[in-house]
PDB file of C-alpha atoms in Angstrom:
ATOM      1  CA  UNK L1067       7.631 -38.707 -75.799  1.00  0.00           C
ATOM      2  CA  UNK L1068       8.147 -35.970 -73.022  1.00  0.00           C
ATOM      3  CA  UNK L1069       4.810 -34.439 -73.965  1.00  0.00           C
ATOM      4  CA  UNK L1070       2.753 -37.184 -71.657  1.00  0.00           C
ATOM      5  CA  UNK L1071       5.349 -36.893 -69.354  1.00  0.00           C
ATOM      6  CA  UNK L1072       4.907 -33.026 -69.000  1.00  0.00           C
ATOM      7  CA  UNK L1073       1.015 -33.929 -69.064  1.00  0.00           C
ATOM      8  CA  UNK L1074       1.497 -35.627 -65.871  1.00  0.00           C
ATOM      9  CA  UNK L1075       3.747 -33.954 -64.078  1.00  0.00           C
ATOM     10  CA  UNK L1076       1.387 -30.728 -64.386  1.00  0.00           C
ATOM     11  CA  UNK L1077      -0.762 -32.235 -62.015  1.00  0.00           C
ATOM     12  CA  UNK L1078       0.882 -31.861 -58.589  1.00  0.00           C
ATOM     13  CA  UNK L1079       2.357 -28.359 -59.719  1.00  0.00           C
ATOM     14  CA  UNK L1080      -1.530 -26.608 -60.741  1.00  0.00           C
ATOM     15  CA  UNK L1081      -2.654 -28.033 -57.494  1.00  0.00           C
ATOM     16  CA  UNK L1082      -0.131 -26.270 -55.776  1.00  0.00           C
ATOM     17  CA  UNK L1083      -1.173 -23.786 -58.113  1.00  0.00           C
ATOM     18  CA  UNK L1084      -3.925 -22.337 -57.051  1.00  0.00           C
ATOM     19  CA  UNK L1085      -2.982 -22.174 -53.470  1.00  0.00           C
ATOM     20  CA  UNK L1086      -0.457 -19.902 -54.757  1.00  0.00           C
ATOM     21  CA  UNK L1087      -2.841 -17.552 -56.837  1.00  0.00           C
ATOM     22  CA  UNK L1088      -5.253 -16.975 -53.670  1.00  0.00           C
ATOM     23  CA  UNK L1089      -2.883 -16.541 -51.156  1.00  0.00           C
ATOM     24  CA  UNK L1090      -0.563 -13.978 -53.690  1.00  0.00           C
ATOM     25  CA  UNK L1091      -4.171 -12.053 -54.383  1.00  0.00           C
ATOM     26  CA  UNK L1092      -5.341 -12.339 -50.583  1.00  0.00           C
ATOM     27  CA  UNK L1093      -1.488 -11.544 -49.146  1.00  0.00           C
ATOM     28  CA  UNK L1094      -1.836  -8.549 -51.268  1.00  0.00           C
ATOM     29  CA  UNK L1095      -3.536  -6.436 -48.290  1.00  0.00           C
ATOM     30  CA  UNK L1096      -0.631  -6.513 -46.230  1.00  0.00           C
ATOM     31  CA  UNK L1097       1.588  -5.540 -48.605  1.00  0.00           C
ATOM     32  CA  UNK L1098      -0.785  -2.341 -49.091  1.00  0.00           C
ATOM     33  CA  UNK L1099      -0.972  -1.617 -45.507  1.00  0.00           C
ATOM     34  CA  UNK L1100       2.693  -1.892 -45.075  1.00  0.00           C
ATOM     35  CA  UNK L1101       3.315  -0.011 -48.160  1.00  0.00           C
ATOM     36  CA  UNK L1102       0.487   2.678 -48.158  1.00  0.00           C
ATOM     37  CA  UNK L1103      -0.733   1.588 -51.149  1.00  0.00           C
ATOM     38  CA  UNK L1104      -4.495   2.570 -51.471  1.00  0.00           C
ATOM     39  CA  UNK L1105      -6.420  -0.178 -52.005  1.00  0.00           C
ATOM     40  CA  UNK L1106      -8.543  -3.354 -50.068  1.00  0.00           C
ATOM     41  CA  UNK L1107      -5.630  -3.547 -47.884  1.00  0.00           C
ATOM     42  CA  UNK L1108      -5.794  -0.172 -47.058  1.00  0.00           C
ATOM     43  CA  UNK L1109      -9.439  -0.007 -46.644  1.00  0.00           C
ATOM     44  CA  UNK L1110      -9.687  -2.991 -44.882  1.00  0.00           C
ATOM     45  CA  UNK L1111      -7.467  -1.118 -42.273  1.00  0.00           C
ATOM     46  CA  UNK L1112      -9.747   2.174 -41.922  1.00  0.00           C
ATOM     47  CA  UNK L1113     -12.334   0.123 -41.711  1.00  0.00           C
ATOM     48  CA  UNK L1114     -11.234  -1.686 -38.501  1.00  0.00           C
ATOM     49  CA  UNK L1115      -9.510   1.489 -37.029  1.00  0.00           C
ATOM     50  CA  UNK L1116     -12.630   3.459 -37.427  1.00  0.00           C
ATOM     51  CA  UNK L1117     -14.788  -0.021 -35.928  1.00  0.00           C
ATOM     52  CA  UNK L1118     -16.822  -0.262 -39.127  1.00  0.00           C
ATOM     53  CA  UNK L1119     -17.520  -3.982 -39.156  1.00  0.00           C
ATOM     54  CA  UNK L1120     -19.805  -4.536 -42.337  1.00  0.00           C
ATOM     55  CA  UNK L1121     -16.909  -2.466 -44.428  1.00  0.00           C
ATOM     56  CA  UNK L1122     -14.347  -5.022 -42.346  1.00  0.00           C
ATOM     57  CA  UNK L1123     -16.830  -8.018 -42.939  1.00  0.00           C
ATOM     58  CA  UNK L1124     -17.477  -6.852 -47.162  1.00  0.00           C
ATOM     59  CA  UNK L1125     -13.751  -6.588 -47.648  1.00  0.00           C
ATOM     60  CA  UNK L1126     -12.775 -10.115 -45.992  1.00  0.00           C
ATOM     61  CA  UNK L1127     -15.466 -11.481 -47.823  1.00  0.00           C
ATOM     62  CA  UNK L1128     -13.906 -10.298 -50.939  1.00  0.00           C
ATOM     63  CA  UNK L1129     -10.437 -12.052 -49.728  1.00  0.00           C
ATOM     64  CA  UNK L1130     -12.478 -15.290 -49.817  1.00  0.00           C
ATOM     65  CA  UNK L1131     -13.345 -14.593 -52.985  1.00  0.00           C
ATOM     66  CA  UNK L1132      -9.708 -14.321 -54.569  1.00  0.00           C
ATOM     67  CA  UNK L1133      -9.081 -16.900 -52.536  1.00  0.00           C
ATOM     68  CA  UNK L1134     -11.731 -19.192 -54.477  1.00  0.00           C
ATOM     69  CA  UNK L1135     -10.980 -17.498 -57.399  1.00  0.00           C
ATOM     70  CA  UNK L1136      -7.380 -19.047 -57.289  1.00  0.00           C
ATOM     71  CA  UNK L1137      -8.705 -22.600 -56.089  1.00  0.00           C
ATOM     72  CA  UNK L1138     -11.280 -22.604 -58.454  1.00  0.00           C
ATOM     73  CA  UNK L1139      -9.077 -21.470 -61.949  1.00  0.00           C
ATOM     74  CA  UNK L1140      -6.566 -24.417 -60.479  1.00  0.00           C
ATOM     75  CA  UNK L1141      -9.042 -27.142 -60.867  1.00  0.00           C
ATOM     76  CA  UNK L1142     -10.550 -26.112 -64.078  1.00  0.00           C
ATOM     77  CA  UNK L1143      -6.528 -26.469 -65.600  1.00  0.00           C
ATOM     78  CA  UNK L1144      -6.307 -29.338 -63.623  1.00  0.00           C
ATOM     79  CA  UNK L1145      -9.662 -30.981 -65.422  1.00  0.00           C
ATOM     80  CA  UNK L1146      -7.934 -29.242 -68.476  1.00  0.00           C
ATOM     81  CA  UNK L1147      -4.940 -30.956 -68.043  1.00  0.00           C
ATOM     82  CA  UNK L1148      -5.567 -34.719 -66.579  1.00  0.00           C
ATOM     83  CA  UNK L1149      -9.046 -35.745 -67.771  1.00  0.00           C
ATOM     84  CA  UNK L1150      -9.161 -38.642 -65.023  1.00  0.00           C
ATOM     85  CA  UNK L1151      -9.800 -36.062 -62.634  1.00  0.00           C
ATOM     86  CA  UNK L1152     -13.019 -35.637 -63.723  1.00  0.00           C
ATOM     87  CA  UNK L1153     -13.917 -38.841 -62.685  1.00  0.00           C
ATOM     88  CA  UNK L1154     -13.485 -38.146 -59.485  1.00  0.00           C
ATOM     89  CA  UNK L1155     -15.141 -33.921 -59.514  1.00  0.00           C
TER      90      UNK L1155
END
C-alpha cells in the first residue's frame, strides 16, 4: 500500500529537514537586524558595535544551539521513521 511507500520516502525529506529548521531558527538574526526586530539578532548586533565579545561569543553560541536543535529533532524522526537507521546511529 502507499503507507510503506510514504515510510520511505520520508527519509531523504527529514534529512533535509533539519537543515532547514536550524538554518530558518539561526537565519532568524538577520531578519531582526534588517527588520529592527528586538531580539538575538538585534543583540547580537549591539554587541559587536559596542566590541563586547563574550555577549557576541554567548549569542553565536546560542545559534549553534538552534542549529543542533534542528539537526538533532531531524534524526530522532528519522530513527522514528526508518528503524534501519538505528543500525547504523
Amino acid at each position: 500500500t502507499w503507507v510503506h511507500a510514504l515510510r520511505l520516502s520520508l527519509t531523504p525529506v527529514l534529512g533535509v529537514m533539519g537543515i532547514v529548521i536550524g538554518t530558518v531558527l539561526s537565519g532568524s538574526f538577520a531578519v531582526e537586524i534588517v527588520m529592527s526586530w528586538p531580539g538575538l539578532g538585534d543583540l547580537m548586533y549591539q554587541a559587536l558595535v559596542a566590541r563586547d565579545t563574550y555577549l557576541a561569543a554567548g549569542c553565536a553560541a546560542a545559534g549553534a544551539v538552534f542549529l543542533a536543535v534542528g539537526l538533532v529533532t531531524a534524526d530522532v524522526a528519522l530513527m522514528a521513521v526508518d528503524p534501519r537507521t538505528l543500525d547504523t546511529a
